[in-house]
Amino acid sequence: MNIATHPFDSLMNITARPPVVFVRGEGSFVWDDSGKRYLDFIQGWAVNCLGHSPSAVAEALAAQAKLLLTPSPAFYNGPSLKLAKALVDHSCFDQVFFTNSGAEANEGAIKLARKYGALHKNGALEIITFEGGFHGRTLATMSASGKKAFEPLFEPKVSGFPKARLNELASVQRLITDKTVAVMLEPIQGEAGVWPTTDQFLRDLRELTSAHRLLLIVDEIQTGIGRTGKLFHYEHADIAPDIMTLGKGIGGGVPLAALLATKAVSCFEHGDQGGTFNGNPLMCAAGLAIMQHVASPDFLKSVADTGLYLEGELQRISARHGLGEVRGRGLLLALDLKIPIAGSIVTQAFDDGVLLNAPRPDALRFMPALNVTREEIALMIDCLDAALTKTGAARRVA
Ligand SMILES: *Cc1c(COP(=O)(O)O)cnc(C)c1O
């Protein structure tokens, strides 16, 4: 029976959403059904790496849609082979398994590590993860996450994820036992509020895991595909992890994610892993269009440059309003507000036509399109400046 009284009521109410409906997007801008335009520094949560509805993705989807949607994962298809080859050619990994979401890719990474432990490490199955980490919303990935708010939910959790502290090698060392098979982390903790690992910590972690014959798993769902100015974040530290997961930006706006592993670790046997839509040619065609743009050295250089520009502008705003540090790398940055006013800044910016994200009550996160222009950054900065002034909570330095 239809008891809904408002169109919004027919959707499960899983998060607080502003009462507007988005109908169209182009580059850094998106429009609602009243015709109001918003400058988007969320971009589907760091998903639309070339902005809203880039022609490269739209055209790849349209062409593939007319050709072949899905032959079933029991058969090969062209786009998935080409995309897998592109990912392997541009990374330290040898094989790819495509998934439909980041959580599913991480779920696969957890299964692969446990399989590896069963085959090569006497049944070792524990994966050391980190306080504050976020790996998704399936039961296993919620269990792997170190998000406090998840702790009381959906018990019993999946066991086997002891938590270490980011950038504290000794905290990892202490948790290593005969049962440990892997260490898994985000190179920058995105959902927790953009907390970067140091390159030195990543190098130390690689050394430690290698010494104990443990797998190093990097969750690059938010940091991968050019977001930090390198195609993959692990390149900054000049290390070679054993397993990597990708999501968000890899599809440029469509549901696509991936699990990558080195040859030595890629040990799934028939029946271990699969999924109806996994590696379907439609989504892989979009992924291929994204890789063709984002993997170019010139493009990655422009992301790094734009990231430094945005970082400088945020530092200027911070100094002017007496706020805290700017964290992150490339175009994944956070501004620490020092006081819990992020929610009101987001609301004010929304009213003024700018989409911003508050991962914590005292921080704003910026994840614009990787091809965002300096003019668009200037527009956002003006709006942020005004919002900080208007909330009246901004503290000027004397
Ligand atoms: C978004 C995210 C995920 C989950 O991806 P979904 O596609 O939402 O399932 C996992 N890990 C990290 C680091 C993420 O940012």
mmCIF file of C-alpha atoms and ligand atoms in Angstrom:
data_model
loop_
_atom_site.group_PDB
_atom_site.id
_atom_site.type_symbol
_atom_site.label_atom_id
_atom_site.label_comp_id
_atom_site.label_asym_id
_atom_site.label_seq_id
_atom_site.Cartn_x
_atom_site.Cartn_y
_atom_site.Cartn_z
ATOM 1 C CA MET A 1 0.000 0.000 0.000
ATOM 2 C CA ASN A 2 1.220 3.474 -0.806
ATOM 3 C CA ILE A 3 1.327 5.376 2.460
ATOM 4 C CA ALA A 4 3.914 7.888 1.262
ATOM 5 C CA THR A 5 2.791 11.482 1.534
ATOM 6 C CA HIS A 6 5.785 13.163 -0.092
ATOM 7 C CA PRO A 7 8.012 11.962 -2.954
ATOM 8 C CA PHE A 8 10.998 11.961 -0.536
ATOM 9 C CA ASP A 9 9.159 9.490 1.741
ATOM 10 C CA SER A 10 9.429 6.647 -0.782
ATOM 11 C CA LEU A 11 13.187 6.458 -0.238
ATOM 12 C CA MET A 12 14.638 4.941 2.909
ATOM 13 C CA ASN A 13 15.762 7.788 5.116
ATOM 14 C CA ILE A 14 19.429 6.900 5.507
ATOM 15 C CA THR A 15 20.899 10.377 5.814
ATOM 16 C CA ALA A 16 19.876 14.025 6.214
ATOM 17 C CA ARG A 17 19.481 15.522 2.751
ATOM 18 C CA PRO A 18 18.625 19.117 1.784
ATOM 19 C CA PRO A 19 15.097 19.317 0.304
ATOM 20 C CA VAL A 20 16.132 19.927 -3.307
ATOM 21 C CA VAL A 21 16.376 17.558 -6.279
ATOM 22 C CA PHE A 22 19.437 17.684 -8.512
ATOM 23 C CA VAL A 23 18.657 17.413 -12.204
ATOM 24 C CA ARG A 24 21.752 18.316 -14.219
ATOM 25 C CA GLY A 25 25.503 18.697 -13.890
ATOM 26 C CA GLU A 26 28.308 20.061 -16.033
ATOM 27 C CA GLY A 27 31.943 20.217 -14.956
ATOM 28 C CA SER A 28 32.211 21.904 -11.565
ATOM 29 C CA PHE A 29 28.551 22.924 -11.512
ATOM 30 C CA VAL A 30 25.283 21.182 -10.729
ATOM 31 C CA TRP A 31 21.689 22.484 -10.954
ATOM 32 C CA ASP A 32 18.617 21.695 -8.858
ATOM 33 C CA ASP A 33 15.021 21.452 -10.082
ATOM 34 C CA SER A 34 14.363 25.122 -9.337
ATOM 35 C CA GLY A 35 17.171 26.080 -11.713
ATOM 36 C CA LYS A 36 19.561 27.119 -8.928
ATOM 37 C CA ARG A 37 23.226 26.527 -9.755
ATOM 38 C CA TYR A 38 25.778 25.165 -7.263
ATOM 39 C CA LEU A 39 29.564 25.131 -7.467
ATOM 40 C CA ASP A 40 30.435 21.584 -6.450
ATOM 41 C CA PHE A 41 33.438 20.894 -4.191
ATOM 42 C CA ILE A 42 32.050 17.495 -3.177
ATOM 43 C CA GLN A 43 31.656 15.974 -6.659
ATOM 44 C CA GLY A 44 29.739 12.908 -5.592
ATOM 45 C CA TRP A 45 32.275 12.364 -2.737
ATOM 46 C CA ALA A 46 35.467 12.612 -4.792
ATOM 47 C CA VAL A 47 33.822 10.527 -7.498
ATOM 48 C CA ASN A 48 33.430 12.811 -10.526
ATOM 49 C CA CYS A 49 37.138 13.213 -11.159
ATOM 50 C CA LEU A 50 36.554 14.988 -14.478
ATOM 51 C CA GLY A 51 33.552 16.895 -13.134
ATOM 52 C CA HIS A 52 29.860 16.312 -13.783
ATOM 53 C CA SER A 53 28.911 14.375 -16.919
ATOM 54 C CA PRO A 54 32.219 14.790 -18.776
ATOM 55 C CA SER A 55 31.775 14.181 -22.495
ATOM 56 C CA ALA A 56 34.493 11.504 -22.503
ATOM 57 C CA VAL A 57 32.469 9.384 -20.074
ATOM 58 C CA ALA A 58 29.061 10.214 -21.581
ATOM 59 C CA GLU A 59 30.273 9.271 -25.055
ATOM 60 C CA ALA A 60 31.982 6.072 -23.909
ATOM 61 C CA LEU A 61 28.792 5.016 -22.094
ATOM 62 C CA ALA A 62 26.539 5.845 -25.049
ATOM 63 C CA ALA A 63 28.734 3.975 -27.527
ATOM 64 C CA GLN A 64 29.103 0.923 -25.262
ATOM 65 C CA ALA A 65 25.383 0.930 -24.382
ATOM 66 C CA LYS A 66 24.562 0.373 -28.052
ATOM 67 C CA LEU A 67 27.149 -2.374 -28.388
ATOM 68 C CA LEU A 68 26.968 -4.684 -25.365
ATOM 69 C CA LEU A 69 25.691 -4.092 -21.817
ATOM 70 C CA THR A 70 26.593 -7.298 -20.058
ATOM 71 C CA PRO A 71 27.456 -10.755 -21.337
ATOM 72 C CA SER A 72 27.769 -12.133 -17.734
ATOM 73 C CA PRO A 73 31.006 -12.344 -15.785
ATOM 74 C CA ALA A 74 31.335 -15.925 -17.030
ATOM 75 C CA PHE A 75 32.535 -14.505 -20.369
ATOM 76 C CA TYR A 76 35.301 -12.081 -21.311
ATOM 77 C CA ASN A 77 34.433 -8.620 -22.639
ATOM 78 C CA GLY A 78 36.631 -6.054 -24.371
ATOM 79 C CA PRO A 79 36.354 -3.005 -22.065
ATOM 80 C CA SER A 80 37.169 -4.988 -18.893
ATOM 81 C CA LEU A 81 40.249 -6.516 -20.530
ATOM 82 C CA LYS A 82 41.439 -3.113 -21.742
ATOM 83 C CA LEU A 83 40.808 -1.407 -18.410
ATOM 84 C CA ALA A 84 42.529 -4.196 -16.463
ATOM 85 C CA LYS A 85 45.533 -3.898 -18.803
ATOM 86 C CA ALA A 86 45.648 -0.111 -18.336
ATOM 87 C CA LEU A 87 45.551 -0.440 -14.529
ATOM 88 C CA VAL A 88 48.219 -3.135 -14.505
ATOM 89 C CA ASP A 89 50.454 -1.158 -16.897
ATOM 90 C CA HIS A 90 50.266 1.939 -14.684
ATOM 91 C CA SER A 91 50.736 0.231 -11.301
ATOM 92 C CA CYS A 92 52.861 -2.329 -9.456
ATOM 93 C CA PHE A 93 50.040 -4.897 -9.615
ATOM 94 C CA ASP A 94 49.505 -7.805 -12.011
ATOM 95 C CA GLN A 95 45.827 -8.721 -11.837
ATOM 96 C CA VAL A 96 42.487 -6.966 -11.357
ATOM 97 C CA PHE A 97 39.020 -7.982 -10.147
ATOM 98 C CA PHE A 98 36.329 -5.382 -10.885
ATOM 99 C CA THR A 99 33.524 -4.674 -8.425
ATOM 100 C CA ASN A 100 30.518 -2.372 -8.237
ATOM 101 C CA SER A 101 31.441 -0.453 -5.088
ATOM 102 C CA GLY A 102 34.419 0.369 -2.946
ATOM 103 C CA ALA A 103 33.110 -1.673 -0.038
ATOM 104 C CA GLU A 104 32.830 -4.688 -2.324
ATOM 105 C CA ALA A 105 36.413 -4.177 -3.498
ATOM 106 C CA ASN A 106 37.597 -4.055 0.136
ATOM 107 C CA GLU A 107 35.478 -7.094 0.973
ATOM 108 C CA GLY A 108 37.354 -8.817 -1.858
ATOM 109 C CA ALA A 109 40.709 -7.605 -0.513
ATOM 110 C CA ILE A 110 39.856 -9.073 2.904
ATOM 111 C CA LYS A 111 38.850 -12.388 1.322
ATOM 112 C CA LEU A 112 41.992 -12.464 -0.809
ATOM 113 C CA ALA A 113 44.214 -11.835 2.231
ATOM 114 C CA ARG A 114 42.454 -14.586 4.191
ATOM 115 C CA LYS A 115 42.804 -16.946 1.233
ATOM 116 C CA TYR A 116 46.501 -16.104 1.087
ATOM 117 C CA GLY A 117 46.771 -16.794 4.817
ATOM 118 C CA ALA A 118 45.009 -20.132 4.383
ATOM 119 C CA LEU A 119 47.322 -21.159 1.543
ATOM 120 C CA HIS A 120 50.648 -19.701 2.629
ATOM 121 C CA LYS A 121 50.566 -18.658 6.292
ATOM 122 C CA ASN A 122 49.189 -21.564 8.222
ATOM 123 C CA GLY A 123 45.647 -20.172 8.340
ATOM 124 C CA ALA A 124 46.604 -16.685 9.534
ATOM 125 C CA LEU A 125 43.567 -14.447 9.060
ATOM 126 C CA GLU A 126 43.891 -11.278 11.114
ATOM 127 C CA ILE A 127 44.204 -7.992 9.293
ATOM 128 C CA ILE A 128 45.562 -5.060 11.279
ATOM 129 C CA THR A 129 43.580 -1.910 10.450
ATOM 130 C CA PHE A 130 43.582 1.584 11.952
ATOM 131 C CA GLU A 131 41.626 3.708 14.387
ATOM 132 C CA GLY A 132 39.675 6.259 12.390
ATOM 133 C CA GLY A 133 39.886 4.195 9.204
ATOM 134 C CA PHE A 134 36.936 3.818 6.857
ATOM 135 C CA HIS A 135 36.600 0.881 4.476
ATOM 136 C CA GLY A 136 32.877 0.680 3.671
ATOM 137 C CA ARG A 137 29.469 -0.394 4.897
ATOM 138 C CA THR A 138 29.284 -4.139 4.421
ATOM 139 C CA LEU A 139 29.602 -6.095 7.667
ATOM 140 C CA ALA A 140 33.246 -7.041 7.113
ATOM 141 C CA THR A 141 34.278 -3.574 5.939
ATOM 142 C CA MET A 142 32.454 -1.912 8.847
ATOM 143 C CA SER A 143 34.361 -4.288 11.106
ATOM 144 C CA ALA A 144 37.635 -3.349 9.404
ATOM 145 C CA SER A 145 36.806 0.342 9.825
ATOM 146 C CA GLY A 146 37.997 2.119 12.941
ATOM 147 C CA LYS A 147 35.042 4.464 13.111
ATOM 148 C CA LYS A 148 33.781 4.871 16.696
ATOM 149 C CA ALA A 149 30.155 5.329 15.606
ATOM 150 C CA PHE A 150 30.199 1.888 13.926
ATOM 151 C CA GLU A 151 31.233 0.080 17.102
ATOM 152 C CA PRO A 152 27.797 -0.572 18.650
ATOM 153 C CA LEU A 153 26.091 -1.267 15.318
ATOM 154 C CA PHE A 154 24.978 -4.570 13.766
ATOM 155 C CA GLU A 155 26.626 -6.878 16.264
ATOM 156 C CA PRO A 156 28.162 -9.374 16.053
ATOM 157 C CA LYS A 157 30.792 -7.907 13.756
ATOM 158 C CA VAL A 158 33.254 -9.869 11.667
ATOM 159 C CA SER A 159 36.214 -10.614 13.929
ATOM 160 C CA GLY A 160 39.909 -10.401 13.124
ATOM 161 C CA PHE A 161 40.575 -6.675 12.691
ATOM 162 C CA PRO A 162 42.773 -5.404 15.556
ATOM 163 C CA LYS A 163 43.269 -1.632 15.390
ATOM 164 C CA ALA A 164 46.563 0.242 15.350
ATOM 165 C CA ARG A 165 47.185 3.991 15.380
ATOM 166 C CA LEU A 166 48.002 5.917 12.224
ATOM 167 C CA ASN A 167 51.638 6.996 11.858
ATOM 168 C CA GLU A 168 52.657 4.961 14.950
ATOM 169 C CA LEU A 169 54.687 2.002 13.784
ATOM 170 C CA ALA A 170 55.057 0.546 17.291
ATOM 171 C CA SER A 171 51.269 0.301 17.588
ATOM 172 C CA VAL A 172 51.284 -1.944 14.500
ATOM 173 C CA GLN A 173 54.272 -3.950 15.705
ATOM 174 C CA ARG A 174 52.536 -4.703 19.008
ATOM 175 C CA LEU A 175 49.551 -6.300 17.238
ATOM 176 C CA ILE A 176 51.521 -8.704 15.016
ATOM 177 C CA THR A 177 51.052 -12.360 15.989
ATOM 178 C CA ASP A 178 51.090 -15.778 14.271
ATOM 179 C CA LYS A 179 47.498 -15.058 13.270
ATOM 180 C CA THR A 180 48.325 -11.853 11.377
ATOM 181 C CA VAL A 181 48.177 -12.011 7.589
ATOM 182 C CA ALA A 182 47.995 -8.356 6.507
ATOM 183 C CA VAL A 183 47.966 -4.664 7.366
ATOM 184 C CA MET A 184 45.329 -2.552 5.641
ATOM 185 C CA LEU A 185 45.056 1.238 5.553
ATOM 186 C CA GLU A 186 43.990 4.350 3.691
ATOM 187 C CA PRO A 187 47.078 6.433 2.785
ATOM 188 C CA ILE A 188 44.963 9.452 3.758
ATOM 189 C CA GLN A 189 42.051 8.759 6.101
ATOM 190 C CA GLY A 190 39.346 10.552 4.126
ATOM 191 C CA GLU A 191 36.055 10.020 5.938
ATOM 192 C CA ALA A 192 37.662 10.560 9.349
ATOM 193 C CA GLY A 193 38.602 14.105 8.318
ATOM 194 C CA VAL A 194 41.573 13.897 5.906
ATOM 195 C CA TRP A 195 44.364 12.571 8.142
ATOM 196 C CA PRO A 196 47.422 11.783 6.021
ATOM 197 C CA THR A 197 49.982 9.100 6.688
ATOM 198 C CA THR A 198 53.547 10.311 6.349
ATOM 199 C CA ASP A 199 55.574 8.896 3.461
ATOM 200 C CA GLN A 200 58.056 7.666 6.048
ATOM 201 C CA PHE A 201 55.309 5.761 7.906
ATOM 202 C CA LEU A 202 54.262 4.064 4.667
ATOM 203 C CA ARG A 203 57.888 3.115 3.945
ATOM 204 C CA ASP A 204 58.361 1.809 7.501
ATOM 205 C CA LEU A 205 55.115 -0.124 7.235
ATOM 206 C CA ARG A 206 56.256 -1.725 3.978
ATOM 207 C CA GLU A 207 59.525 -2.719 5.610
ATOM 208 C CA LEU A 208 57.795 -4.093 8.701
ATOM 209 C CA THR A 209 55.198 -6.082 6.755
ATOM 210 C CA SER A 210 57.834 -7.513 4.406
ATOM 211 C CA ALA A 211 59.998 -8.545 7.363
ATOM 212 C CA HIS A 212 57.034 -10.470 8.850
ATOM 213 C CA ARG A 213 55.828 -11.801 5.471
ATOM 214 C CA LEU A 214 52.586 -9.821 5.876
ATOM 215 C CA LEU A 215 50.571 -8.354 3.030
ATOM 216 C CA LEU A 216 50.284 -4.591 2.749
ATOM 217 C CA ILE A 217 46.829 -3.551 1.539
ATOM 218 C CA VAL A 218 46.231 0.061 0.521
ATOM 219 C CA ASP A 219 42.646 1.277 0.303
ATOM 220 C CA GLU A 220 43.026 3.930 -2.386
ATOM 221 C CA ILE A 221 39.310 4.264 -3.011
ATOM 222 C CA GLN A 222 39.484 7.967 -2.161
ATOM 223 C CA THR A 223 43.187 8.696 -2.826
ATOM 224 C CA GLY A 224 43.618 6.788 -6.097
ATOM 225 C CA ILE A 225 43.027 7.816 -9.729
ATOM 226 C CA GLY A 226 44.960 11.059 -9.558
ATOM 227 C CA ARG A 227 43.292 12.590 -6.501
ATOM 228 C CA THR A 228 46.590 13.399 -4.744
ATOM 229 C CA GLY A 229 48.575 14.404 -7.834
ATOM 230 C CA LYS A 230 49.970 10.917 -8.513
ATOM 231 C CA LEU A 231 47.889 8.239 -10.207
ATOM 232 C CA PHE A 232 48.044 6.259 -6.940
ATOM 233 C CA HIS A 233 48.996 7.673 -3.563
ATOM 234 C CA TYR A 234 51.457 4.865 -2.721
ATOM 235 C CA GLU A 235 53.757 6.298 -5.441
ATOM 236 C CA HIS A 236 54.473 9.308 -3.184
ATOM 237 C CA ALA A 237 56.192 6.957 -0.722
ATOM 238 C CA ASP A 238 57.863 4.981 -3.494
ATOM 239 C CA ILE A 239 56.629 1.642 -2.142
ATOM 240 C CA ALA A 240 55.001 -1.381 -3.763
ATOM 241 C CA PRO A 241 52.006 -2.687 -1.787
ATOM 242 C CA ASP A 242 50.649 -6.228 -2.346
ATOM 243 C CA ILE A 243 46.977 -5.348 -2.719
ATOM 244 C CA MET A 244 45.173 -2.121 -3.638
ATOM 245 C CA THR A 245 41.525 -1.208 -3.873
ATOM 246 C CA LEU A 246 40.110 1.547 -6.078
ATOM 247 C CA GLY A 247 36.632 3.052 -6.290
ATOM 248 C CA LYS A 248 35.084 6.503 -6.417
ATOM 249 C CA GLY A 249 37.100 8.273 -9.177
ATOM 250 C CA ILE A 250 37.782 5.143 -11.224
ATOM 251 C CA GLY A 251 34.352 5.312 -12.880
ATOM 252 C CA GLY A 252 34.219 9.113 -13.128
ATOM 253 C CA GLY A 253 30.640 9.059 -11.790
ATOM 254 C CA VAL A 254 29.390 5.529 -12.453
ATOM 255 C CA PRO A 255 29.501 2.552 -10.067
ATOM 256 C CA LEU A 256 32.853 0.909 -10.675
ATOM 257 C CA ALA A 257 35.574 -0.221 -8.285
ATOM 258 C CA ALA A 258 38.496 -2.604 -8.412
ATOM 259 C CA LEU A 259 40.686 -4.961 -6.421
ATOM 260 C CA LEU A 260 44.281 -5.243 -7.629
ATOM 261 C CA ALA A 261 46.965 -7.655 -6.490
ATOM 262 C CA THR A 262 50.454 -8.754 -7.367
ATOM 263 C CA LYS A 263 50.905 -12.120 -9.077
ATOM 264 C CA ALA A 264 52.244 -13.732 -5.892
ATOM 265 C CA VAL A 265 49.159 -12.722 -3.916
ATOM 266 C CA SER A 266 46.463 -13.144 -6.560
ATOM 267 C CA CYS A 267 45.373 -16.585 -5.315
ATOM 268 C CA PHE A 268 41.595 -16.805 -5.764
ATOM 269 C CA GLU A 269 40.471 -20.164 -7.105
ATOM 270 C CA HIS A 270 37.314 -20.828 -9.084
ATOM 271 C CA GLY A 271 34.279 -20.257 -6.884
ATOM 272 C CA ASP A 272 36.020 -18.001 -4.350
ATOM 273 C CA GLN A 273 34.936 -14.680 -5.815
ATOM 274 C CA GLY A 274 32.441 -13.329 -8.329
ATOM 275 C CA GLY A 275 29.339 -11.210 -8.847
ATOM 276 C CA THR A 276 26.709 -10.729 -11.536
ATOM 277 C CA PHE A 277 27.674 -7.236 -12.651
ATOM 278 C CA ASN A 278 31.393 -7.424 -11.910
ATOM 279 C CA GLY A 279 33.482 -6.144 -14.789
ATOM 280 C CA ASN A 280 30.487 -5.388 -17.003
ATOM 281 C CA PRO A 281 31.529 -3.661 -20.224
ATOM 282 C CA LEU A 282 29.324 -0.594 -19.690
ATOM 283 C CA MET A 283 31.038 0.538 -16.479
ATOM 284 C CA CYS A 284 34.470 -0.554 -17.680
ATOM 285 C CA ALA A 285 34.038 1.593 -20.803
ATOM 286 C CA ALA A 286 33.585 4.598 -18.519
ATOM 287 C CA GLY A 287 36.638 3.549 -16.488
ATOM 288 C CA LEU A 288 38.712 3.301 -19.644
ATOM 289 C CA ALA A 289 37.722 6.831 -20.693
ATOM 290 C CA ILE A 290 38.754 8.077 -17.241
ATOM 291 C CA MET A 291 42.113 6.288 -17.308
ATOM 292 C CA GLN A 292 42.879 7.688 -20.766
ATOM 293 C CA HIS A 293 42.579 11.212 -19.317
ATOM 294 C CA VAL A 294 43.779 10.912 -15.755
ATOM 295 C CA ALA A 295 46.839 8.701 -16.282
ATOM 296 C CA SER A 296 48.552 11.297 -18.484
ATOM 297 C CA PRO A 297 51.602 12.882 -16.780
ATOM 298 C CA ASP A 298 50.485 16.381 -17.844
ATOM 299 C CA PHE A 299 47.092 15.879 -16.257
ATOM 300 C CA LEU A 300 48.602 14.569 -13.010
ATOM 301 C CA LYS A 301 51.003 17.517 -12.905
ATOM 302 C CA SER A 302 48.042 19.889 -13.275
ATOM 303 C CA VAL A 303 46.265 18.154 -10.354
ATOM 304 C CA ALA A 304 49.354 18.603 -8.168
ATOM 305 C CA ASP A 305 49.646 22.282 -9.185
ATOM 306 C CA THR A 306 45.950 22.990 -8.643
ATOM 307 C CA GLY A 307 46.151 21.201 -5.298
ATOM 308 C CA LEU A 308 48.991 23.458 -4.158
ATOM 309 C CA TYR A 309 47.024 26.495 -5.311
ATOM 310 C CA LEU A 310 43.909 25.422 -3.372
ATOM 311 C CA GLU A 311 46.048 24.616 -0.338
ATOM 312 C CA GLY A 312 47.576 28.118 -0.457
ATOM 313 C CA GLU A 313 44.163 29.760 -0.765
ATOM 314 C CA LEU A 314 42.838 27.743 2.188
ATOM 315 C CA GLN A 315 45.864 28.721 4.245
ATOM 316 C CA ARG A 316 45.163 32.365 3.428
ATOM 317 C CA ILE A 317 41.535 31.960 4.606
ATOM 318 C CA SER A 318 42.730 30.162 7.717
ATOM 319 C CA ALA A 319 45.142 32.970 8.598
ATOM 320 C CA ARG A 320 42.521 35.634 7.957
ATOM 321 C CA HIS A 321 39.917 33.975 10.203
ATOM 322 C CA GLY A 322 42.277 32.568 12.802
ATOM 323 C CA LEU A 323 41.504 28.941 11.931
ATOM 324 C CA GLY A 324 43.652 25.801 12.074
ATOM 325 C CA GLU A 325 45.794 23.751 9.717
ATOM 326 C CA VAL A 326 45.190 22.706 6.117
ATOM 327 C CA ARG A 327 45.685 18.932 5.762
ATOM 328 C CA GLY A 328 45.884 16.506 2.872
ATOM 329 C CA ARG A 329 47.467 16.261 -0.535
ATOM 330 C CA GLY A 330 46.611 17.227 -4.086
ATOM 331 C CA LEU A 331 42.884 17.818 -4.363
ATOM 332 C CA LEU A 332 41.932 15.994 -1.171
ATOM 333 C CA LEU A 333 42.266 18.700 1.460
ATOM 334 C CA ALA A 334 40.718 19.643 4.775
ATOM 335 C CA LEU A 335 40.585 22.944 6.608
ATOM 336 C CA ASP A 336 40.623 22.602 10.383
ATOM 337 C CA LEU A 337 38.191 25.158 11.833
ATOM 338 C CA LYS A 338 39.272 24.487 15.440
ATOM 339 C CA ILE A 339 35.660 25.013 16.613
ATOM 340 C CA PRO A 340 32.527 23.010 15.718
ATOM 341 C CA ILE A 341 31.059 25.332 13.099
ATOM 342 C CA ALA A 342 31.500 23.138 10.014
ATOM 343 C CA GLY A 343 27.793 22.263 9.860
ATOM 344 C CA SER A 344 26.679 25.887 9.772
ATOM 345 C CA ILE A 345 29.344 26.757 7.188
ATOM 346 C CA VAL A 346 28.094 23.920 4.952
ATOM 347 C CA THR A 347 24.483 25.122 5.317
ATOM 348 C CA GLN A 348 25.407 28.742 4.619
ATOM 349 C CA ALA A 349 27.510 27.745 1.574
ATOM 350 C CA PHE A 350 24.649 25.587 0.277
ATOM 351 C CA ASP A 351 22.280 28.568 0.483
ATOM 352 C CA ASP A 352 24.884 30.623 -1.355
ATOM 353 C CA GLY A 353 25.239 27.985 -4.078
ATOM 354 C CA VAL A 354 28.413 26.112 -3.095
ATOM 355 C CA LEU A 355 28.550 22.446 -2.084
ATOM 356 C CA LEU A 356 31.021 21.770 0.729
ATOM 357 C CA ASN A 357 31.470 18.741 2.989
ATOM 358 C CA ALA A 358 32.040 18.557 6.735
ATOM 359 C CA PRO A 359 33.594 15.169 7.614
ATOM 360 C CA ARG A 360 33.733 16.306 11.263
ATOM 361 C CA PRO A 361 32.045 19.121 13.189
ATOM 362 C CA ASP A 362 35.315 21.087 13.179
ATOM 363 C CA ALA A 363 36.621 20.488 9.652
ATOM 364 C CA LEU A 364 35.694 21.057 6.032
ATOM 365 C CA ARG A 365 36.807 18.704 3.267
ATOM 366 C CA PHE A 366 37.497 19.794 -0.315
ATOM 367 C CA MET A 367 37.348 17.238 -3.132
ATOM 368 C CA PRO A 368 36.595 19.147 -6.336
ATOM 369 C CA ALA A 369 36.843 17.819 -9.870
ATOM 370 C CA LEU A 370 40.493 17.152 -10.712
ATOM 371 C CA ASN A 371 40.142 19.620 -13.598
ATOM 372 C CA VAL A 372 38.663 22.398 -11.415
ATOM 373 C CA THR A 373 39.873 25.827 -12.568
ATOM 374 C CA ARG A 374 41.524 28.581 -10.513
ATOM 375 C CA GLU A 375 38.501 30.789 -11.240
ATOM 376 C CA GLU A 376 36.225 28.153 -9.721
ATOM 377 C CA ILE A 377 38.510 27.869 -6.709
ATOM 378 C CA ALA A 378 38.382 31.666 -6.321
ATOM 379 C CA LEU A 379 34.550 31.531 -6.393
ATOM 380 C CA MET A 380 34.515 28.870 -3.693
ATOM 381 C CA ILE A 381 37.035 30.776 -1.553
ATOM 382 C CA ASP A 382 34.926 33.969 -1.770
ATOM 383 C CA CYS A 383 31.856 32.020 -0.655
ATOM 384 C CA LEU A 384 33.750 30.332 2.176
ATOM 385 C CA ASP A 385 35.154 33.676 3.293
ATOM 386 C CA ALA A 386 31.649 35.146 3.377
ATOM 387 C CA ALA A 387 30.209 32.131 5.194
ATOM 388 C CA LEU A 388 32.940 32.283 7.843
ATOM 389 C CA THR A 389 32.249 35.962 8.364
ATOM 390 C CA LYS A 390 28.468 35.489 8.388
ATOM 391 C CA THR A 391 28.423 32.678 10.942
ATOM 392 C CA GLY A 392 29.981 35.228 13.254
ATOM 393 C CA ALA A 393 31.942 32.393 14.783
ATOM 394 C CA ALA A 394 35.135 33.151 12.916
ATOM 395 C CA ARG A 395 37.843 34.435 15.193
ATOM 396 C CA ARG A 396 40.083 37.071 13.707
ATOM 397 C CA VAL A 397 43.673 36.978 14.775
ATOM 398 C CA ALA A 398 44.478 40.121 16.683
HETATM 399 C C1 LIG B 1 34.176 5.654 -0.060
HETATM 400 C C2 LIG B 1 35.176 4.751 0.525
HETATM 401 C C3 LIG B 1 34.926 3.382 0.676
HETATM 402 C C4 LIG B 1 33.599 2.750 0.346
HETATM 403 O O1 LIG B 1 33.290 2.833 -1.015
HETATM 404 P P1 LIG B 1 31.767 2.621 -1.470
HETATM 405 O O2 LIG B 1 31.822 2.728 -2.964
HETATM 406 O O3 LIG B 1 30.963 3.706 -0.823
HETATM 407 O O4 LIG B 1 31.352 1.282 -1.005
HETATM 408 C C5 LIG B 1 35.926 2.592 1.193
HETATM 409 N N1 LIG B 1 37.124 3.111 1.517
HETATM 410 C C6 LIG B 1 37.406 4.418 1.376
HETATM 411 C C7 LIG B 1 38.762 4.927 1.728
HETATM 412 C C8 LIG B 1 36.432 5.286 0.889
HETATM 413 O O5 LIG B 1 36.698 6.590 0.774
#
